[in-house]
Coordinates of C-alpha atoms in Angstrom, one line a residue:
K1 CA -25.7 38.1 53.1
A2 CA -24.0 37.9 56.5
A3 CA -26.2 35.1 57.9
D4 CA -25.9 33.0 54.7
W5 CA -22.1 33.5 54.9
M6 CA -22.0 32.4 58.5
L7 CA -24.0 29.3 57.7
F8 CA -21.8 28.6 54.7
V9 CA -18.6 28.9 56.7
F10 CA -20.0 26.8 59.5
L11 CA -21.0 24.0 57.1
A12 CA -17.6 24.2 55.3
C13 CA -16.0 24.0 58.8
A14 CA -18.1 20.9 59.6
L15 CA -17.3 19.1 56.4
A16 CA -13.6 19.7 56.8
G17 CA -13.7 17.9 60.2
C18 CA -11.8 20.7 61.8
S19 CA -11.2 19.6 65.4
L20 CA -9.2 22.6 66.5
V21 CA -12.1 24.9 65.5
A22 CA -14.4 22.9 67.8
I23 CA -12.0 23.2 70.7
A24 CA -9.9 26.4 70.4
F25 CA -12.6 28.5 68.6
N26 CA -15.7 27.2 70.3
R27 CA -16.9 30.6 71.1
T28 CA -16.7 31.6 67.4
C29 CA -18.6 28.5 66.4
R30 CA -21.3 29.3 69.0
M31 CA -21.6 32.8 67.5
F32 CA -22.3 31.2 64.1
Q33 CA -24.9 28.9 65.6
Y34 CA -26.8 31.7 67.5
A35 CA -26.7 33.9 64.4
Q36 CA -28.1 31.0 62.3
N37 CA -30.8 30.3 64.8
A38 CA -32.0 34.0 64.7
Q39 CA -31.5 35.0 61.1
A40 CA -30.3 32.3 58.7
L41 CA -32.4 32.0 55.6
A42 CA -35.0 34.3 57.0
S43 CA -34.9 36.3 53.7
A44 CA -36.1 33.2 51.9
N45 CA -39.0 32.8 54.3
Q46 CA -37.9 29.3 55.1
D47 CA -39.3 27.3 57.9
Y48 CA -36.0 27.0 59.6
T49 CA -35.1 25.4 62.9
Y50 CA -31.7 24.9 64.3
N51 CA -30.4 23.2 67.5
S52 CA -27.9 25.6 69.1
S53 CA -26.2 22.7 70.9
T54 CA -24.9 21.5 67.6
T55 CA -21.1 21.5 67.4
T56 CA -18.4 20.3 65.1
T57 CA -16.6 17.1 66.0
T58 CA -13.1 15.7 65.6
A59 CA -12.8 13.5 62.5
E60 CA -14.4 12.6 59.2
R61 CA -16.3 9.7 60.8
R62 CA -17.9 12.3 63.2
V63 CA -18.5 15.1 60.9
W64 CA -20.8 17.2 63.0
K65 CA -23.7 16.4 65.3
T66 CA -27.3 17.3 64.5
S67 CA -30.2 16.5 66.7
G68 CA -30.0 12.7 67.3
A69 CA -27.3 12.2 64.6
D70 CA -24.1 11.4 66.5
Q71 CA -21.6 8.8 65.5
G72 CA -23.6 6.0 66.9
H73 CA -26.6 7.1 64.9
I74 CA -24.6 6.9 61.7
D75 CA -23.1 3.5 62.6
N76 CA -26.3 1.9 63.8
R77 CA -29.0 3.2 61.4
A78 CA -27.4 4.3 58.2
R79 CA -24.7 1.8 57.6
M80 CA -25.5 -1.8 56.7
K81 CA -24.9 -4.1 59.6
Y82 CA -24.8 -7.8 60.2
C83 CA -27.6 -9.4 62.2
P84 CA -27.4 -12.5 64.5
S85 CA -27.2 -15.8 62.5
S86 CA -30.3 -17.0 64.4
S87 CA -32.4 -14.2 62.8
C88 CA -32.4 -15.8 59.3
T89 CA -31.7 -19.0 57.5
G90 CA -29.8 -19.8 54.3
G91 CA -26.9 -17.2 54.4
L92 CA -25.5 -14.1 56.0
C93 CA -28.1 -12.0 57.8
I94 CA -27.9 -8.2 57.2
T95 CA -30.0 -5.1 57.5
L96 CA -30.0 -1.8 55.6
N97 CA -32.3 0.1 58.0
G98 CA -30.9 -0.8 61.4
S99 CA -33.5 -3.4 62.4
C100 CA -32.9 -7.1 62.5
S101 CA -36.6 -8.0 62.9
A102 CA -36.8 -8.9 59.2
P103 CA -33.2 -9.2 57.9
L104 CA -32.0 -9.7 54.3
V105 CA -30.3 -12.9 53.5
V106 CA -27.1 -12.9 51.5
N107 CA -26.8 -16.4 50.0
C108 CA -23.8 -16.1 47.6
D109 CA -21.4 -18.8 48.5
H110 CA -21.3 -19.8 44.8
V111 CA -19.4 -16.6 43.8
D112 CA -15.8 -16.8 42.8
R113 CA -14.0 -14.6 45.3
H114 CA -10.6 -15.2 43.7
A115 CA -11.4 -14.4 40.1
P116 CA -9.6 -11.3 38.7
T117 CA -12.0 -8.3 38.8
S118 CA -11.5 -4.6 38.0
A119 CA -14.5 -3.5 40.1
T120 CA -17.7 -4.8 41.8
V121 CA -20.7 -3.3 40.1
V122 CA -23.6 -2.5 42.5
S123 CA -27.2 -1.9 41.6
G124 CA -30.6 -1.9 43.2
F125 CA -34.3 -1.5 42.6
W126 CA -37.3 -0.8 44.7
N127 CA -40.7 -0.8 43.1
I128 CA -41.7 2.6 44.4
R129 CA -42.4 4.8 41.3
T130 CA -46.0 4.6 40.1
D131 CA -45.5 6.5 36.9
R132 CA -43.7 3.6 35.2
T133 CA -45.0 0.0 35.0
I134 CA -43.1 -2.9 36.5
G135 CA -42.9 -4.3 33.0
T136 CA -41.0 -1.3 31.8
W137 CA -38.6 -1.5 34.7
R138 CA -38.1 -5.2 34.2
T139 CA -37.1 -4.6 30.6
W140 CA -34.6 -2.0 31.5
L141 CA -33.3 -3.8 34.6
V142 CA -32.8 -7.3 33.0
S143 CA -30.9 -5.6 30.1
S144 CA -28.8 -3.4 32.3
L145 CA -27.7 -6.3 34.6
S146 CA -27.1 -8.8 31.9
A147 CA -23.7 -7.3 30.9
N148 CA -20.4 -9.0 31.5
M149 CA -19.5 -7.6 34.9
T150 CA -19.0 -8.7 38.5
L151 CA -22.4 -7.8 40.2
V152 CA -24.0 -7.3 43.6
A153 CA -27.7 -6.3 43.2
F154 CA -30.4 -5.6 45.7
L155 CA -33.7 -6.6 44.0
P156 CA -37.3 -7.5 45.0
P157 CA -39.1 -10.7 43.9
P158 CA -39.7 -11.7 41.2
L159 CA -37.1 -9.5 39.5
D160 CA -34.4 -11.1 41.7
A161 CA -35.0 -14.5 40.1
D162 CA -35.3 -13.1 36.6
V163 CA -31.8 -11.5 36.8
R164 CA -30.2 -14.4 38.6
E165 CA -31.5 -16.9 36.0
G166 CA -30.6 -14.6 33.1
R167 CA -27.1 -14.1 34.2
A168 CA -26.6 -17.8 34.9
A169 CA -27.8 -18.6 31.4
R170 CA -25.0 -16.3 30.1
G171 CA -22.3 -18.1 32.1
L172 CA -22.1 -15.3 34.7
R173 CA -23.3 -17.2 37.8
T174 CA -20.0 -17.0 39.7
K175 CA -19.9 -13.3 39.0
T176 CA -23.4 -12.6 40.5
C177 CA -24.8 -12.0 43.9
I178 CA -28.4 -11.1 44.1
V179 CA -29.8 -10.1 47.5
S180 CA -33.6 -10.4 47.6
T181 CA -34.8 -7.1 49.1
P182 CA -38.4 -6.4 50.2
T183 CA -39.7 -2.8 49.9
E184 CA -39.5 -2.3 53.7
Q185 CA -35.7 -2.6 53.7
L186 CA -34.8 0.8 52.4
P187 CA -31.4 2.5 52.7
Y188 CA -31.7 5.4 55.1
G189 CA -35.1 4.1 56.0
Y190 CA -34.9 5.7 59.4
L191 CA -35.3 9.1 57.7
V192 CA -38.6 8.3 55.9
E193 CA -40.7 10.3 58.3
A194 CA -38.3 13.2 58.5
V195 CA -38.2 13.4 54.7
K196 CA -42.0 13.2 54.5
G197 CA -42.3 16.1 56.9
M198 CA -39.6 18.1 55.1
L199 CA -41.3 17.7 51.7
Q200 CA -44.6 18.8 53.2
R201 CA -43.0 21.9 54.6
L202 CA -41.4 22.7 51.2
R203 CA -44.6 22.3 49.3
A204 CA -46.5 24.5 51.8
G205 CA -43.7 27.1 52.2
N206 CA -42.9 30.3 50.4
I207 CA -39.5 29.6 48.9
P208 CA -39.6 30.7 45.2
A209 CA -37.2 28.1 44.0
Y210 CA -39.3 25.2 45.4
K211 CA -42.5 26.7 44.0
T212 CA -41.3 25.9 40.5
W213 CA -40.7 22.2 41.2
N214 CA -42.9 19.5 39.7
W215 CA -44.3 18.1 42.9
K216 CA -46.0 15.3 41.0
N217 CA -42.6 13.8 40.0
P218 CA -41.7 11.0 42.5
E219 CA -38.0 12.0 42.2
L220 CA -39.0 15.1 44.1
A221 CA -42.1 14.2 46.0
N222 CA -42.0 10.6 47.1
E223 CA -40.1 10.4 50.4
R224 CA -39.1 6.8 49.9
Y225 CA -37.9 7.3 46.3
V226 CA -36.0 10.4 47.5
L227 CA -34.1 8.3 50.0
L228 CA -33.5 5.6 47.5
Q229 CA -31.7 8.1 45.3
A230 CA -29.5 9.2 48.2
G231 CA -29.2 5.5 49.2
K232 CA -26.9 4.7 46.3
I233 CA -24.0 5.7 48.5
A234 CA -25.3 3.5 51.3
L235 CA -25.6 0.5 49.0
L236 CA -22.1 1.0 47.6
E237 CA -20.8 1.1 51.2
A238 CA -22.8 -2.1 52.0
A239 CA -21.1 -3.9 49.0
V240 CA -17.7 -2.8 50.4
Q241 CA -18.6 -4.4 53.8
L242 CA -19.7 -7.6 52.1
N243 CA -16.5 -7.6 50.0
L244 CA -17.8 -10.7 48.0
F245 CA -15.2 -10.3 45.2
N246 CA -12.2 -8.9 47.0
S247 CA -12.5 -5.7 45.0
S248 CA -10.9 -2.3 45.6
R249 CA -13.2 -0.5 43.2
Y250 CA -16.9 -0.2 43.2
V251 CA -19.3 1.1 40.5
W252 CA -22.9 2.0 40.9
I253 CA -25.3 1.6 38.0
D254 CA -29.0 2.5 37.9
A255 CA -31.5 -0.1 37.1
G256 CA -32.4 1.9 34.0
L257 CA -28.8 2.2 32.6
S258 CA -29.7 0.3 29.4
R259 CA -32.1 3.1 28.3
H260 CA -29.2 5.5 28.2
V261 CA -26.3 3.5 26.7
K262 CA -25.6 0.6 24.3
L263 CA -24.2 -2.3 26.4
Q264 CA -21.0 -3.9 25.2
G265 CA -20.0 -7.6 25.3
D266 CA -16.5 -7.0 26.8
Y267 CA -15.9 -7.2 30.5
W268 CA -16.9 -3.9 32.1
P269 CA -15.5 -1.8 33.6
S270 CA -11.9 -2.3 32.5
N271 CA -8.8 -2.4 34.7
E272 CA -7.1 0.2 32.6
Q273 CA -9.9 2.7 33.1
M274 CA -10.2 2.1 36.8
R275 CA -6.4 2.7 37.2
Q276 CA -6.8 6.2 35.7
L277 CA -9.0 7.3 38.6
D278 CA -7.9 8.7 41.9
S279 CA -8.8 6.1 44.6
N280 CA -9.5 9.0 47.1
K281 CA -12.6 10.2 45.1
L282 CA -16.1 9.4 44.1
Y283 CA -16.4 10.1 40.3
V284 CA -19.5 11.3 38.5
S285 CA -20.0 12.5 34.9
T286 CA -21.4 15.8 33.8
W287 CA -24.8 16.0 32.2
G288 CA -25.3 17.7 28.8
G289 CA -26.4 21.3 28.4
Y290 CA -24.5 23.0 31.2
A291 CA -21.1 23.7 29.6
P292 CA -18.6 24.9 30.5
I293 CA -18.8 22.9 33.6
E294 CA -16.1 25.0 35.4
R295 CA -18.3 28.1 35.3
T296 CA -21.4 26.1 36.3
L297 CA -19.6 24.8 39.3
Q298 CA -18.2 28.2 40.3
N299 CA -21.6 29.8 40.1
F300 CA -23.2 26.9 42.1
C301 CA -20.6 27.1 44.8
M302 CA -20.6 30.8 45.2
S303 CA -23.9 30.3 47.1
P304 CA -24.3 26.5 47.7
L305 CA -27.1 26.8 50.3
G306 CA -29.1 28.7 47.7
S307 CA -28.1 26.8 44.6
I308 CA -29.1 23.4 46.1
R309 CA -32.7 24.6 45.9
V310 CA -32.7 25.0 42.1
N311 CA -34.1 22.0 40.2
R312 CA -31.2 21.7 37.7
N313 CA -28.9 18.8 37.2
A314 CA -25.4 19.5 35.9
L315 CA -24.2 16.0 36.9
S316 CA -25.5 12.5 36.1
G317 CA -26.1 10.0 38.9
T318 CA -26.7 7.0 36.7
V319 CA -23.2 5.7 37.0
L320 CA -20.9 6.4 40.0
V321 CA -17.3 5.2 40.4
A322 CA -15.6 4.9 43.8
S323 CA -13.1 2.8 45.7
S324 CA -13.3 1.1 49.0
H325 CA -11.0 3.8 50.4
S326 CA -13.0 6.7 49.0
L327 CA -16.3 5.2 50.3
H328 CA -14.8 4.7 53.7
R329 CA -14.0 8.4 53.8
L330 CA -17.2 9.6 52.1
F331 CA -20.0 7.6 53.7
P332 CA -20.1 9.3 57.1
I333 CA -19.8 12.7 55.5
W334 CA -22.5 11.9 53.0
T335 CA -24.8 10.7 55.7
A336 CA -24.2 13.7 57.9
T337 CA -24.8 16.0 54.9
L338 CA -28.0 14.2 54.1
E339 CA -29.3 14.6 57.7
F340 CA -28.2 18.2 57.8
L341 CA -30.1 19.1 54.6
I342 CA -33.3 17.2 55.6
K343 CA -33.3 18.9 59.0
N344 CA -32.8 22.4 57.5
N345 CA -35.3 22.1 54.7
L346 CA -32.7 22.2 51.9
W347 CA -33.3 19.5 49.3
N348 CA -32.5 18.2 45.9
N349 CA -31.7 14.8 44.3
E350 CA -28.4 12.9 44.7
Q351 CA -26.7 14.5 41.7
V352 CA -27.1 17.9 43.1
I353 CA -26.1 16.8 46.6
I354 CA -22.9 15.4 45.1
Q355 CA -22.3 18.8 43.4
F356 CA -23.1 20.5 46.7
L357 CA -20.6 18.3 48.6
G358 CA -18.0 19.0 45.9
C359 CA -18.1 22.7 46.9
F360 CA -16.8 21.8 50.4
R361 CA -14.8 18.7 49.8
S362 CA -13.1 18.7 46.4
D363 CA -10.7 16.1 47.8
L364 CA -13.7 13.6 47.8
I365 CA -15.5 14.3 44.6
G366 CA -14.1 13.8 41.0
I367 CA -15.9 15.0 37.9
L368 CA -15.5 13.6 34.4
D369 CA -16.7 16.1 31.8
Y370 CA -18.3 13.9 29.2
G371 CA -21.8 15.4 29.2
H372 CA -23.7 12.1 29.3
V373 CA -24.0 8.9 31.3
L374 CA -20.6 7.2 31.9
Y375 CA -20.3 3.8 30.2
T376 CA -18.2 3.7 27.0
E377 CA -15.5 5.7 28.7
L378 CA -15.0 3.0 31.3
G379 CA -14.7 0.2 28.6
T380 CA -11.7 -1.6 27.4
R381 CA -11.4 0.2 24.0
Y382 CA -11.8 3.8 25.1
G383 CA -8.3 5.0 26.0
P384 CA -7.2 7.9 28.2
L385 CA -9.8 9.6 30.4
S386 CA -8.7 13.1 29.4
K387 CA -11.8 15.1 30.6
K388 CA -11.2 15.1 34.3
V389 CA -12.2 18.4 36.0
D390 CA -9.6 19.8 38.4
L391 CA -11.9 21.1 41.2
T392 CA -8.9 22.5 43.0
K393 CA -8.2 24.8 40.1
V394 CA -11.9 25.6 39.6
F395 CA -12.2 26.8 43.1
A396 CA -8.9 28.5 43.2
D397 CA -10.3 31.0 40.7
M398 CA -13.1 32.0 43.0
N399 CA -11.7 35.1 44.5
V400 CA -14.9 36.9 45.4
L401 CA -16.6 35.7 48.6
G402 CA -15.7 32.3 47.8
L403 CA -14.9 28.9 48.7
Q404 CA -11.1 29.1 48.6
K405 CA -11.0 31.8 51.2
A406 CA -13.1 29.7 53.5
N407 CA -10.9 26.7 52.9
D408 CA -7.8 28.7 53.6
W409 CA -9.3 30.0 56.8
I410 CA -10.1 26.5 58.0
T411 CA -6.6 25.3 57.1
K412 CA -5.0 28.1 59.1
L413 CA -7.2 27.3 62.1
Q414 CA -6.3 23.6 61.9
R415 CA -2.6 24.4 62.1

């Protein structure tokens, strides 16, 4: 529909960071905004609000402005920042939520910053879910984080001590940095109330896709757990800032990784596997049951603003692979996308947001079509990573309505 198409092109324009559109075609962008304000998503009976002063900005670090979400907002509240040394004792003082009133302490002078490493593995756990016991999580977490890898983990007491002591007993102390993290320090914590309001509106609304969701599942209904899922990217970016192991590659693993895979004794991930991946992209694996992935992606991206409402995961978010360079590019775009979706009552988990972002920025997202959680494929004995999905080719085949035409249009305007 015309209104959906206008919103689609506007978002594609914003994600591409097209500065000339904002300047030379300001009247056109304004037309999109007014049309969205009056009509967009009305057919879905969505409680939709839009600030018509929103405009595109000039670079990837200033993707587009939403109400109260300018560049300073992204820098000061979403990104990890250092706090004054007087605000804590025993190490570096940092905050994940923009407030230095109760900073986290990074006390990791014992790590070997000069040891060869293929990647820094990053993980985190917040005891938010009430449908699983802390004992269950402890079993999964201690097993997941016991592997031979270079690790930065954000963990609450007493799990922080459990993992620290367990890895030291395995001779991995100099490869381990554990940051003790209370529940209050949540990545994207400044969005808790906004997400809470959004979820309430979705539960009470009349959007058919959301009516089928299981609103008792904390992955969909708990505002803090929702942000923790999206916060994987923020924690990866925090690890890049800390740069404790002089890594160029960073790998996220969920605390429950060990329930999906059989852990190996070799150092993980291997240099050989990391070198096969484009340093410009965040990589994610496909999830079983949605083959062929090319058609799934095309169908999703034909109407991304509608597809994101569907509770269906074609990708797995348990393991994510990135580089310091790709995270530098991705983080502000991810944050602006997150804020955009929350504001406009469009929601799903982080796997689907990655898929959504891939519709607009195939240069930032890489997909490995293995149909399960990545692990063995990143090990020393696996060999070539032959199942890379070429998103450029996938979207080049979309000749109806589609994404390639929008991208071509944006490219011409930028010239």
